[in-house]
mmCIF file of C-alpha atoms in Angstrom:
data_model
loop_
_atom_site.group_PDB
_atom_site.id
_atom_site.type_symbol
_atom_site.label_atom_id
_atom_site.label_comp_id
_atom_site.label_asym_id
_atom_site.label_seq_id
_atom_site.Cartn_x
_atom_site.Cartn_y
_atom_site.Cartn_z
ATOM 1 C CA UNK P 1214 24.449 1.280 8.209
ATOM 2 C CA UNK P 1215 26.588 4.315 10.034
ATOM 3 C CA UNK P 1216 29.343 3.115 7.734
ATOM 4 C CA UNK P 1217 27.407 3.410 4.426
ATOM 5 C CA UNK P 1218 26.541 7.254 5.939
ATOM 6 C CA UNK P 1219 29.498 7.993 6.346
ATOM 7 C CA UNK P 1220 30.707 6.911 2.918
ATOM 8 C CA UNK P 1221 28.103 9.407 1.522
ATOM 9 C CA UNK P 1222 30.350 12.357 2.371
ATOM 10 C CA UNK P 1223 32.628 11.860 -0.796
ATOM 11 C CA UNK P 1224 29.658 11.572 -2.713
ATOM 12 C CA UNK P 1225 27.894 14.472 -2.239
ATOM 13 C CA UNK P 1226 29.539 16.729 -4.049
ATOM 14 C CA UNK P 1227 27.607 14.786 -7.635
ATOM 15 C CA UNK P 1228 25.720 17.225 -9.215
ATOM 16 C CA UNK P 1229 22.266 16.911 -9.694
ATOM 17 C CA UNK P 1230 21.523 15.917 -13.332
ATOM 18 C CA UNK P 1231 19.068 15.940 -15.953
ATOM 19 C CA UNK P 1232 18.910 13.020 -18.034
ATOM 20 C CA UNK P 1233 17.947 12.949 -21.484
ATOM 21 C CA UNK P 1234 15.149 10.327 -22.426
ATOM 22 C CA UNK P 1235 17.590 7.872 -23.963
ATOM 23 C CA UNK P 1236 19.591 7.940 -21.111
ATOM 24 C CA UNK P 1237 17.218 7.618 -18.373
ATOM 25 C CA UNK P 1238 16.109 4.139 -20.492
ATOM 26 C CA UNK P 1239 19.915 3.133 -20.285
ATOM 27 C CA UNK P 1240 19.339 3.572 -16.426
ATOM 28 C CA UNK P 1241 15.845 1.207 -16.915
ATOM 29 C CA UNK P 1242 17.529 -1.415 -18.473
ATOM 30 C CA UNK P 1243 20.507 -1.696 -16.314
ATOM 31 C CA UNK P 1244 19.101 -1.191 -13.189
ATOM 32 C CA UNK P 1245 15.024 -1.708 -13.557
ATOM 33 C CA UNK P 1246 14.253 -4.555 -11.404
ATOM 34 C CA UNK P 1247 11.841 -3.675 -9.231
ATOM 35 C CA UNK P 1248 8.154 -4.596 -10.958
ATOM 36 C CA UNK P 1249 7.403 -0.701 -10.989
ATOM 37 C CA UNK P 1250 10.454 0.602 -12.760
ATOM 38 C CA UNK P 1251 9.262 0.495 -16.250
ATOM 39 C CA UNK P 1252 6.242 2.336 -14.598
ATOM 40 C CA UNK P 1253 8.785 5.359 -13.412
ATOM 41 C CA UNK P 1254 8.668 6.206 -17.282
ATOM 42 C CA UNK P 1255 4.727 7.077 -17.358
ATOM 43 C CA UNK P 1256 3.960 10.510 -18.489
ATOM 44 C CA UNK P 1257 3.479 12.836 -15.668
ATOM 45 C CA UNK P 1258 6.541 11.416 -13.877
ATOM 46 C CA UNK P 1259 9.357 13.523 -12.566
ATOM 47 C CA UNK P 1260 12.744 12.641 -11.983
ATOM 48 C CA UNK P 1261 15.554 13.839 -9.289
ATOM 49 C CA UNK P 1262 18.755 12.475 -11.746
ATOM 50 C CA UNK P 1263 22.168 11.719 -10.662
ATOM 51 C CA UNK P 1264 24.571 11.315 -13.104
ATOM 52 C CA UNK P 1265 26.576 7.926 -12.744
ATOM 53 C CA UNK P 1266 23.665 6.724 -10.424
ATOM 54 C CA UNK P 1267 20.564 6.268 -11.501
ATOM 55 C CA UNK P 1268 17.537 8.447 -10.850
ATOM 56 C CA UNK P 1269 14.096 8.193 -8.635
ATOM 57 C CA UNK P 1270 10.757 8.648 -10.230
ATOM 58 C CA UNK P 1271 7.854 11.104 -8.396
ATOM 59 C CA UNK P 1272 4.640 12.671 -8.691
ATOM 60 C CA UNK P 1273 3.633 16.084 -6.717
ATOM 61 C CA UNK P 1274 -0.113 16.485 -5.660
ATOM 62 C CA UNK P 1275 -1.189 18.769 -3.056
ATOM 63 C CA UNK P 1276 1.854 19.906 -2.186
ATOM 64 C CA UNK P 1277 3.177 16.942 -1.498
ATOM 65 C CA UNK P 1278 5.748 14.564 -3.348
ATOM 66 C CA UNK P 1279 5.034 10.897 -3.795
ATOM 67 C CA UNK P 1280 7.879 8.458 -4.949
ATOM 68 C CA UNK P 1281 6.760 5.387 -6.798
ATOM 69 C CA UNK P 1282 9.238 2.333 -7.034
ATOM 70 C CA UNK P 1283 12.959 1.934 -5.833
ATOM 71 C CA UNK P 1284 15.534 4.015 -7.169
ATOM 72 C CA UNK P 1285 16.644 3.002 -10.256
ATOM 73 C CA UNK P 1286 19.810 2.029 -9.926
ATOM 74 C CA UNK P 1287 22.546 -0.104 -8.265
ATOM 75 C CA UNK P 1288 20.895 -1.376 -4.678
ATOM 76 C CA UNK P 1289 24.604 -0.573 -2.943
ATOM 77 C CA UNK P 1290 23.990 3.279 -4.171
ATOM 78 C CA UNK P 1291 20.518 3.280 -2.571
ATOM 79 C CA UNK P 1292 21.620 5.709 0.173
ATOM 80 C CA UNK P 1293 23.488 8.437 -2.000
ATOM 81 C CA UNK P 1294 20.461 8.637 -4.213
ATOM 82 C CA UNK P 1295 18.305 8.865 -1.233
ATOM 83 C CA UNK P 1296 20.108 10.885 0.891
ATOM 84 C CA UNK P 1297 20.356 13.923 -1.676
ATOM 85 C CA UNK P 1298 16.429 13.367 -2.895
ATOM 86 C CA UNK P 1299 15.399 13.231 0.859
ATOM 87 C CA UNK P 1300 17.055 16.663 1.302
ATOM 88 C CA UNK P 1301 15.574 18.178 -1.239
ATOM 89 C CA UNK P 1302 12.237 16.670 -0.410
ATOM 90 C CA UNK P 1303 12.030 15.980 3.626
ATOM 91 C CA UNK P 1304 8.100 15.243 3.894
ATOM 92 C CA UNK P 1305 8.220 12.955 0.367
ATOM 93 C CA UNK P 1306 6.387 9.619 0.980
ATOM 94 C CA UNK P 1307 7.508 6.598 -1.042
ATOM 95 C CA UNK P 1308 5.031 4.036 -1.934
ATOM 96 C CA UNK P 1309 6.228 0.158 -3.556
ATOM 97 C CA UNK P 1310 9.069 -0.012 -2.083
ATOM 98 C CA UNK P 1311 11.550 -2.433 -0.967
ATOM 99 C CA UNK P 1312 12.885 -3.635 2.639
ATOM 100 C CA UNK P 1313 16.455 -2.027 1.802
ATOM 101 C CA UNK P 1314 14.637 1.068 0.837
ATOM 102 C CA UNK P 1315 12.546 0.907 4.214
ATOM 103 C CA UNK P 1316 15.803 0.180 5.965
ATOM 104 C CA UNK P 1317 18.000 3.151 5.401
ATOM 105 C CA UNK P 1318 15.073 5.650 5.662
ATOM 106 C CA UNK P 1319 14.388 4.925 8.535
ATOM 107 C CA UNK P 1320 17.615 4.663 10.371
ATOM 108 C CA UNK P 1321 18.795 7.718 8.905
ATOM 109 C CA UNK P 1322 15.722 10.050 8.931
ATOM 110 C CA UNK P 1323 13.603 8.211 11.119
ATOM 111 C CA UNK P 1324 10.675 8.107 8.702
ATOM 112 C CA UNK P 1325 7.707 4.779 9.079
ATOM 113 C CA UNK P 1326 7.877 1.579 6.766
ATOM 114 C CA UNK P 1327 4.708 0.114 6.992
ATOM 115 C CA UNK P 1328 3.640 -2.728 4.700
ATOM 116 C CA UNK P 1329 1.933 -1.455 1.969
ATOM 117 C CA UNK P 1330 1.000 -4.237 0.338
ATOM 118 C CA UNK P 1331 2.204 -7.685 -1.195
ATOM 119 C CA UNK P 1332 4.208 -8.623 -4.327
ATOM 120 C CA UNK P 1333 4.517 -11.975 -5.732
ATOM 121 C CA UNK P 1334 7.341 -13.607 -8.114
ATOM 122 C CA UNK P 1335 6.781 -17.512 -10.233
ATOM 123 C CA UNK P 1336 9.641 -18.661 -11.458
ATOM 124 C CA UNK P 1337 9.128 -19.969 -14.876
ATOM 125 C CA UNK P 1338 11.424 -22.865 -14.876
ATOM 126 C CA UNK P 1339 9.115 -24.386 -12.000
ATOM 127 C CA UNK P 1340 6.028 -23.526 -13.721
ATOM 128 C CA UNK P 1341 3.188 -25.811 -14.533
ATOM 129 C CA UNK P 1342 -0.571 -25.975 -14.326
ATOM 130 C CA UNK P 1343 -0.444 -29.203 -11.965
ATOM 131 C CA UNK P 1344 -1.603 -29.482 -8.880
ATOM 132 C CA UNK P 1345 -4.239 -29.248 -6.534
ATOM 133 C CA UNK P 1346 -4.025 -25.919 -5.915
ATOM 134 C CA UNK P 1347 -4.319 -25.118 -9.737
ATOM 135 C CA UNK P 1348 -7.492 -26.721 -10.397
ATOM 136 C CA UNK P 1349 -9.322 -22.915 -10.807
ATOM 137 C CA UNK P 1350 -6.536 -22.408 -13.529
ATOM 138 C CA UNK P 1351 -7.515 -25.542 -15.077
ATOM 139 C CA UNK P 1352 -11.053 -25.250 -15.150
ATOM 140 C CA UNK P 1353 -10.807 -21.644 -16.784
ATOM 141 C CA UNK P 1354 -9.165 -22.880 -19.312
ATOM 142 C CA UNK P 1355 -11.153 -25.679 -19.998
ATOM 143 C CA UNK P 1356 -14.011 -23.376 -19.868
ATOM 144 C CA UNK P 1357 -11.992 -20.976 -22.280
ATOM 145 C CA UNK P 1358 -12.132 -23.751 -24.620
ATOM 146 C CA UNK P 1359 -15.371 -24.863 -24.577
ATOM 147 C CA UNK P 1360 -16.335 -21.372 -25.717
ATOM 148 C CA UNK P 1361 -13.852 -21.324 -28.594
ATOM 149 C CA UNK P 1362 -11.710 -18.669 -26.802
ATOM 150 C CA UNK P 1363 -8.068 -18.453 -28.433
ATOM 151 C CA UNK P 1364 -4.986 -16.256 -27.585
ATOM 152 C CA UNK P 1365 -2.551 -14.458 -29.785
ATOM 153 C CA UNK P 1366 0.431 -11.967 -28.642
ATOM 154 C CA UNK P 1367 0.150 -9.212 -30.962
ATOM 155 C CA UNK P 1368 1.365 -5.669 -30.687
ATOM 156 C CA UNK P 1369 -1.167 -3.771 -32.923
ATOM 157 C CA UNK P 1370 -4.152 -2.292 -31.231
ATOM 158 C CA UNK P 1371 -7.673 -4.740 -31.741
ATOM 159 C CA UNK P 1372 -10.296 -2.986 -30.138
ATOM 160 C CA UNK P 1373 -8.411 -2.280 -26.920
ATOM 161 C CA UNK P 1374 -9.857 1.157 -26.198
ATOM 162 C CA UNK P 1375 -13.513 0.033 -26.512
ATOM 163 C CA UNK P 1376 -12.726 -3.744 -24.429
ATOM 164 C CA UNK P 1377 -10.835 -0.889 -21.889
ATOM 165 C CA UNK P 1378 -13.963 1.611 -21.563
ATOM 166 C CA UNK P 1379 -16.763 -1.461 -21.138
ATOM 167 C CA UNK P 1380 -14.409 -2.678 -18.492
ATOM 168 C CA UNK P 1381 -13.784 0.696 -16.752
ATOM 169 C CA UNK P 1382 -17.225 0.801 -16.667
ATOM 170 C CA UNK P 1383 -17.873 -2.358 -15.335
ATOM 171 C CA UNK P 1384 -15.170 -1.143 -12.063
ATOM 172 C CA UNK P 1385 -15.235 0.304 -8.428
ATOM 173 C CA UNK P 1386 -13.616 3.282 -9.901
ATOM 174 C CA UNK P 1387 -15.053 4.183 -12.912
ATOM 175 C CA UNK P 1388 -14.482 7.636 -14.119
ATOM 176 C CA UNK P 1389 -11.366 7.251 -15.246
ATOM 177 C CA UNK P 1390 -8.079 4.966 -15.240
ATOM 178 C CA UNK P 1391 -5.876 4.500 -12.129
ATOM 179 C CA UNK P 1392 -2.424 6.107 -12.582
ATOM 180 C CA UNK P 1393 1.042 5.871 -10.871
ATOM 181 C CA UNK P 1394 0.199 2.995 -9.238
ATOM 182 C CA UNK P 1395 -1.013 1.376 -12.126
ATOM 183 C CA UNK P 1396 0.676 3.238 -15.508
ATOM 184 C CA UNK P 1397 -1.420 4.144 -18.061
ATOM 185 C CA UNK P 1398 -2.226 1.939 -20.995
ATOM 186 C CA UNK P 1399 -1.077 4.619 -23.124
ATOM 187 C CA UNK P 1400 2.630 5.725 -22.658
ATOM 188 C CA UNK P 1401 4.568 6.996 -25.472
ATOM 189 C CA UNK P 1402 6.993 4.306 -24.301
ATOM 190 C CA UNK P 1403 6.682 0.744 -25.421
ATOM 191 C CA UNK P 1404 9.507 -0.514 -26.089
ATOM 192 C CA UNK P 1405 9.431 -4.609 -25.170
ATOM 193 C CA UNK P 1406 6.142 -4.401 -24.268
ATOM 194 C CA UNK P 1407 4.385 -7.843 -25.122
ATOM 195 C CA UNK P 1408 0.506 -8.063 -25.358
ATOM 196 C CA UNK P 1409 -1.394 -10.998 -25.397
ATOM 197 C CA UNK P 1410 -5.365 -10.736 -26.559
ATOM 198 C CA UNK P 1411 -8.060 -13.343 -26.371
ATOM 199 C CA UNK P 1412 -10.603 -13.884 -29.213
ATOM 200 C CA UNK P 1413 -13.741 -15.323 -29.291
ATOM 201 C CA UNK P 1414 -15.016 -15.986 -33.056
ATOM 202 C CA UNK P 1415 -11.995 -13.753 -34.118
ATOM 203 C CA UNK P 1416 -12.963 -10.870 -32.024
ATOM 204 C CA UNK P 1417 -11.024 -9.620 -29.370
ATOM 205 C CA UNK P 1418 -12.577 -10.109 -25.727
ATOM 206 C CA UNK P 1419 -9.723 -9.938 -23.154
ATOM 207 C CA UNK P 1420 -5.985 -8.637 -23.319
ATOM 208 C CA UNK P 1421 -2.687 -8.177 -20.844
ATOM 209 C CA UNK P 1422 0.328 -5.797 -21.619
ATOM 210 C CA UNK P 1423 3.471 -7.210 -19.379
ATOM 211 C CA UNK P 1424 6.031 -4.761 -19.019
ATOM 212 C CA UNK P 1425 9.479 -5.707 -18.961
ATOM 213 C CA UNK P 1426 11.801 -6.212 -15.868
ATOM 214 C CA UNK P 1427 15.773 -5.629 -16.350
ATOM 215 C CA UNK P 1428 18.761 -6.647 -14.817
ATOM 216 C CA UNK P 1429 22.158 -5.904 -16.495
ATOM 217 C CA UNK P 1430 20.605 -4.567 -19.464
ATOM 218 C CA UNK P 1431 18.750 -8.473 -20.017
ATOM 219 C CA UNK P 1432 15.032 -9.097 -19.514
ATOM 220 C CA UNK P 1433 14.342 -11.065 -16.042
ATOM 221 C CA UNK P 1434 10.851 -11.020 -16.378
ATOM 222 C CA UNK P 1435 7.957 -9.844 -17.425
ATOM 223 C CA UNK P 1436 4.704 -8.015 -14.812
ATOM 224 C CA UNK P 1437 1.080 -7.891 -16.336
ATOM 225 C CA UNK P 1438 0.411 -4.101 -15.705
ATOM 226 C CA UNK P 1439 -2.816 -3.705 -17.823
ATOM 227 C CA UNK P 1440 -5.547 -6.305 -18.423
ATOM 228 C CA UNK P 1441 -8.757 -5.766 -19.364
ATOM 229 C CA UNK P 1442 -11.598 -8.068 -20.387
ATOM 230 C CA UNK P 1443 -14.925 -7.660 -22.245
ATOM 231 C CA UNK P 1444 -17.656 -7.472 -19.599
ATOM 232 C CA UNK P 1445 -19.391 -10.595 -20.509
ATOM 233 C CA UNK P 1446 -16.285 -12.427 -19.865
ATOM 234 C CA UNK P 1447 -15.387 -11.368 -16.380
ATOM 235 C CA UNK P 1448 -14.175 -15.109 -15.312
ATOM 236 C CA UNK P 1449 -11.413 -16.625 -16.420
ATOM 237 C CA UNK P 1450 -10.152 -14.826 -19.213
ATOM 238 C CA UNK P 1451 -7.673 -13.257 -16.956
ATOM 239 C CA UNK P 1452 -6.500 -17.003 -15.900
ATOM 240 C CA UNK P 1453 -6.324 -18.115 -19.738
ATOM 241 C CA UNK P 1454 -4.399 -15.187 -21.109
ATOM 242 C CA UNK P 1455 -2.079 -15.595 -17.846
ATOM 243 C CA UNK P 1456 -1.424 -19.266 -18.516
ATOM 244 C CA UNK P 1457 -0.477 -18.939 -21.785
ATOM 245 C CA UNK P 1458 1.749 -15.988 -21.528
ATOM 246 C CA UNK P 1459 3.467 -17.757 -19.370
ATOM 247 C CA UNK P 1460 3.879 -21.064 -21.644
ATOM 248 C CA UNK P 1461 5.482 -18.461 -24.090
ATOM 249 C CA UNK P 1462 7.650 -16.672 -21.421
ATOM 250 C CA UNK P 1463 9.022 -19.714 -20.107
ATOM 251 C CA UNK P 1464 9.999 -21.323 -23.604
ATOM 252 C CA UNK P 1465 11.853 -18.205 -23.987
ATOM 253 C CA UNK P 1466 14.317 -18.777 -21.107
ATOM 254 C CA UNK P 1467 13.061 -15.916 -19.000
ATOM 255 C CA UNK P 1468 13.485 -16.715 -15.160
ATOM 256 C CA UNK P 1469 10.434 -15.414 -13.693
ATOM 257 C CA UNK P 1470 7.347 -14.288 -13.956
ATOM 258 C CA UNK P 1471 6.201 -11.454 -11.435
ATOM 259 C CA UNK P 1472 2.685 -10.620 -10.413
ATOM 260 C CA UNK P 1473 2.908 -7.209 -8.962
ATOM 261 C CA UNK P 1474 1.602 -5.324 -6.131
ATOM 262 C CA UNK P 1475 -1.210 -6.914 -4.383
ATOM 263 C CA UNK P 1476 -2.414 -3.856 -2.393
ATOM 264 C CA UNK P 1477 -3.234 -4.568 1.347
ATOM 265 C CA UNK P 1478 -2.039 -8.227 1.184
ATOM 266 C CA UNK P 1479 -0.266 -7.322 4.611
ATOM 267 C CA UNK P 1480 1.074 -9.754 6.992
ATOM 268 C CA UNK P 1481 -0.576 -9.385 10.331
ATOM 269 C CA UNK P 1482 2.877 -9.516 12.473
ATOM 270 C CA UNK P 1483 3.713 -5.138 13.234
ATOM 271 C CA UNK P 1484 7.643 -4.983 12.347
ATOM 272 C CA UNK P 1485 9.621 -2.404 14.407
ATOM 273 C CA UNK P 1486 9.567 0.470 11.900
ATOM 274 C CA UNK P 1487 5.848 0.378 11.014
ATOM 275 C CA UNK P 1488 3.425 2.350 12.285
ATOM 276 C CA UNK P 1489 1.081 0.661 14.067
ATOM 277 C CA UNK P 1490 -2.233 2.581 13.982
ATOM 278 C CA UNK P 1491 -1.274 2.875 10.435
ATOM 279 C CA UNK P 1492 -1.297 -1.364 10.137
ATOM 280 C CA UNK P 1493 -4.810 -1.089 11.571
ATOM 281 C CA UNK P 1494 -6.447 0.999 9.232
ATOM 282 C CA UNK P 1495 -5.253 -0.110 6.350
ATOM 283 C CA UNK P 1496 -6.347 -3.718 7.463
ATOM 284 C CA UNK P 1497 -9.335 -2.585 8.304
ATOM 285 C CA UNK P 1498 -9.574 -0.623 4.682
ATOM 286 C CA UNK P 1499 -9.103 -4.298 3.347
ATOM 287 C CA UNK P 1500 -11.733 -5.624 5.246
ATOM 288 C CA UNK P 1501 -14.197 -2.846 4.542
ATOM 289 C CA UNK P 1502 -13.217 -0.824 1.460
ATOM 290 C CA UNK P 1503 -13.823 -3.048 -1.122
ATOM 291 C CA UNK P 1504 -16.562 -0.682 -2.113
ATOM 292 C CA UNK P 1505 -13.215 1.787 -3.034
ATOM 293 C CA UNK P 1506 -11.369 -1.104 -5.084
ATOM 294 C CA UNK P 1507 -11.665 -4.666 -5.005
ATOM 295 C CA UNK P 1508 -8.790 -5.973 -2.790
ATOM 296 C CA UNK P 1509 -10.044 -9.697 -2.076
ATOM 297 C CA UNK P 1510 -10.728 -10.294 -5.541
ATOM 298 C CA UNK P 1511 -7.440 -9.075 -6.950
ATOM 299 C CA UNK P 1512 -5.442 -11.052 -3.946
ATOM 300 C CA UNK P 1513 -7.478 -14.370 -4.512
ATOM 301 C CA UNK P 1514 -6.937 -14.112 -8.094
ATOM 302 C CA UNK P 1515 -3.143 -13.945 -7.918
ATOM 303 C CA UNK P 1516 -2.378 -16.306 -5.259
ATOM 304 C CA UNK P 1517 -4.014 -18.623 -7.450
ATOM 305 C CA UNK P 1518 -1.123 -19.055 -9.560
ATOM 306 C CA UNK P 1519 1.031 -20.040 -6.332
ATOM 307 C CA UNK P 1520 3.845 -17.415 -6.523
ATOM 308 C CA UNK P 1521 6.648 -16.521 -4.409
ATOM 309 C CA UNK P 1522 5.383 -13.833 -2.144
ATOM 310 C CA UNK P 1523 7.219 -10.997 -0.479
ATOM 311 C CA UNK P 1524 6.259 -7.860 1.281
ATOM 312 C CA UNK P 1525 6.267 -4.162 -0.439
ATOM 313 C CA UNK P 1526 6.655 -0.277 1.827
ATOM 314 C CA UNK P 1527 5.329 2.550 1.656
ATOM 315 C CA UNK P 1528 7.879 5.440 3.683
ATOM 316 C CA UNK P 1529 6.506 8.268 5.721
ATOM 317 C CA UNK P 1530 7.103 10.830 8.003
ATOM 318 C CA UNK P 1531 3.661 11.356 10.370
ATOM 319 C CA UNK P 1532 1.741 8.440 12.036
ATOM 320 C CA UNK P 1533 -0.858 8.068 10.162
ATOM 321 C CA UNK P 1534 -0.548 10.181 7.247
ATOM 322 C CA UNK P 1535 -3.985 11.218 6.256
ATOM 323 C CA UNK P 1536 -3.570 14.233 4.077
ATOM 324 C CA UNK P 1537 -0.720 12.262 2.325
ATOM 325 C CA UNK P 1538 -2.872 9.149 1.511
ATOM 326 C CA UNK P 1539 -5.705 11.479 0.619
ATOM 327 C CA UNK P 1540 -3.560 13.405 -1.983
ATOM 328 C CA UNK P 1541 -2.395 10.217 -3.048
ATOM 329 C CA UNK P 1542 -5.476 8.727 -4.151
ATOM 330 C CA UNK P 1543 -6.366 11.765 -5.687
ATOM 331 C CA UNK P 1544 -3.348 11.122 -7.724
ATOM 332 C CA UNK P 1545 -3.692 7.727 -8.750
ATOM 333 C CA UNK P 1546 -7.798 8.816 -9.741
ATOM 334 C CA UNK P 1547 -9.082 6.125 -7.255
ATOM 335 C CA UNK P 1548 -10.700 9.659 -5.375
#
């Protein structure tokens, strides 16, 4: 790692930059492979641009600057990125982020990695609905069936707002839609979006928009960002819409499938640059908060489908960073 420091020194003389739209995309689509990097282009974001590098994507609330994702772009130029934004913003806290990300940050500015959460990663070409451990996969979609649901990928809109509000509704949080950790339904955006919707007696009662995932300017996979469901259909339709997405995904030739984050999904062993009292409370947020957001639910309902599973950061400076988690749930409208 001192190496890679040192080898910043003839770098950091690159201007700061500021991309234009189009070119921040060409960044996406080279570089986007984390499962939050198409979110980096939601409307509110800001951007610390470096031209020939990539950018990093951030929100500001209280004061304080929150970083959502990876950098976007090359993993080797991870540190020059990060060395300039962490200058510019020395108390920024980074949330979804990687083990190299975790890695440099804390060797060279000493800041915490603690887990944040859990991501998790099917690859297609090993994909199928056998097995034991699929039966609850199975049996929604035999239920699906039975009650003459269908699904379609369509891009026009078929009642999504109104299946979106009677779910909202039907939520923990339930003024109004999460953000930055979860983009908005509506971005300006959209390009290679895919949406699936299920129908019951041709009207629309459930629907997913996956979000591409680049590498080298190719589509790696595809992560199910938004899904909603009418409210008399809690069960299942998420399973049915899932299964046959990925039916379609993998005829296609793309590799994988991923899941996204899985939010307090944390591995009980401390690692050396976590903070412990951190670890604590936010297992004991999992255990007790699912009055905030429903945790279990969402991490039963994923590991159902038997993914790879790998551990996601969030960076900070103090501890146990209250005022910085508080401001960021503010943020993300789960406060």
């Amino acid at each position: 790692m001192s190496d890679q420091i040192l080898a910043l020194d003839g770098i950091r003389s690159a201007a700061e930059g500021n991309f234009g739209f189009a070119e921040r995309v060409g960044y996406l689509k080279q570089y986007g492979v984390h499962s939050q990097s198409f979110s980096t282009l939601q409307p509110g974001m800001q951007y610390f641009d470096m031209p020939g590098v990539g950018y990093v994507a951030y929100m500001r609330k209280w004061g304080g600057t929150f970083v959502l994702s990876d950098p976007v772009c090359a993993t080797e130029n991870f540190a020059v990125i990060l060395e300039k934004f962490h200058t510019r913003f020395p108390n920024a806290c980074y949330i979804q982020v990687s083990k190299p990300v975790v890695d440099f940050l804390h060797l060279r500015f000493g800041l915490f990695g603690t887990q944040f959460g859990s991501e998790s990663r099917i690859t297609l070409q090993d994909w199928s609905l056998r097995g034991k451990k699929k039966q609850i996969l199975r049996t929604a979609l035999n239920q699906a069936e039975k009650n003459g649901i269908t699904v379609k990928e369509r891009f026009s809109d078929d009642h999504t707002r109104e299946i979106s509000d009677a779910w909202i509704r039907t939520r923990k949080c339930k003024s109004k839609e999460i953000r930055f950790l979860i983009r908005p339904m509506e971005m300006d955006y959209r390009e290679n979006e895919r949406h699936f919707y299920a129908y019951q007696d041709g009207k629309a009662v459930g629907f997913i928009y996956f979000d591409p995932i680049y590498r080298n300017n190719e589509i790696i996979s595809y992560v199910p960002n938004i899904s909603r469901a009418n409210a008399d259909f809690r069960q299942g339709i998420f399973y049915t819409l899932m299964a046959h997405a990925l039916e379609v995904f993998k005829a296609e030739g793309i590799p994988y499938l991923d899941l996204g984050l899985i939010p307090l999904s944390l591995d009980p062993a401390t690692e050396h640059q976590e903070s412990r009292p951190l670890k604590r409370l936010l297992h004991g947020v999992y255990e007790k908060g699912n009055f905030l957001y429903n945790f279990k639910g969402l991490e039963f309902t994923k590991s159902r489908f038997r993914g790879d599973t790998f551990k996601t950061y969030c960076c900070h400076r103090r501890t146990i960073p209250a005022l910085e988690f508080l401001a960021m749930f503010k943020l993300t409208r789960l406060l």
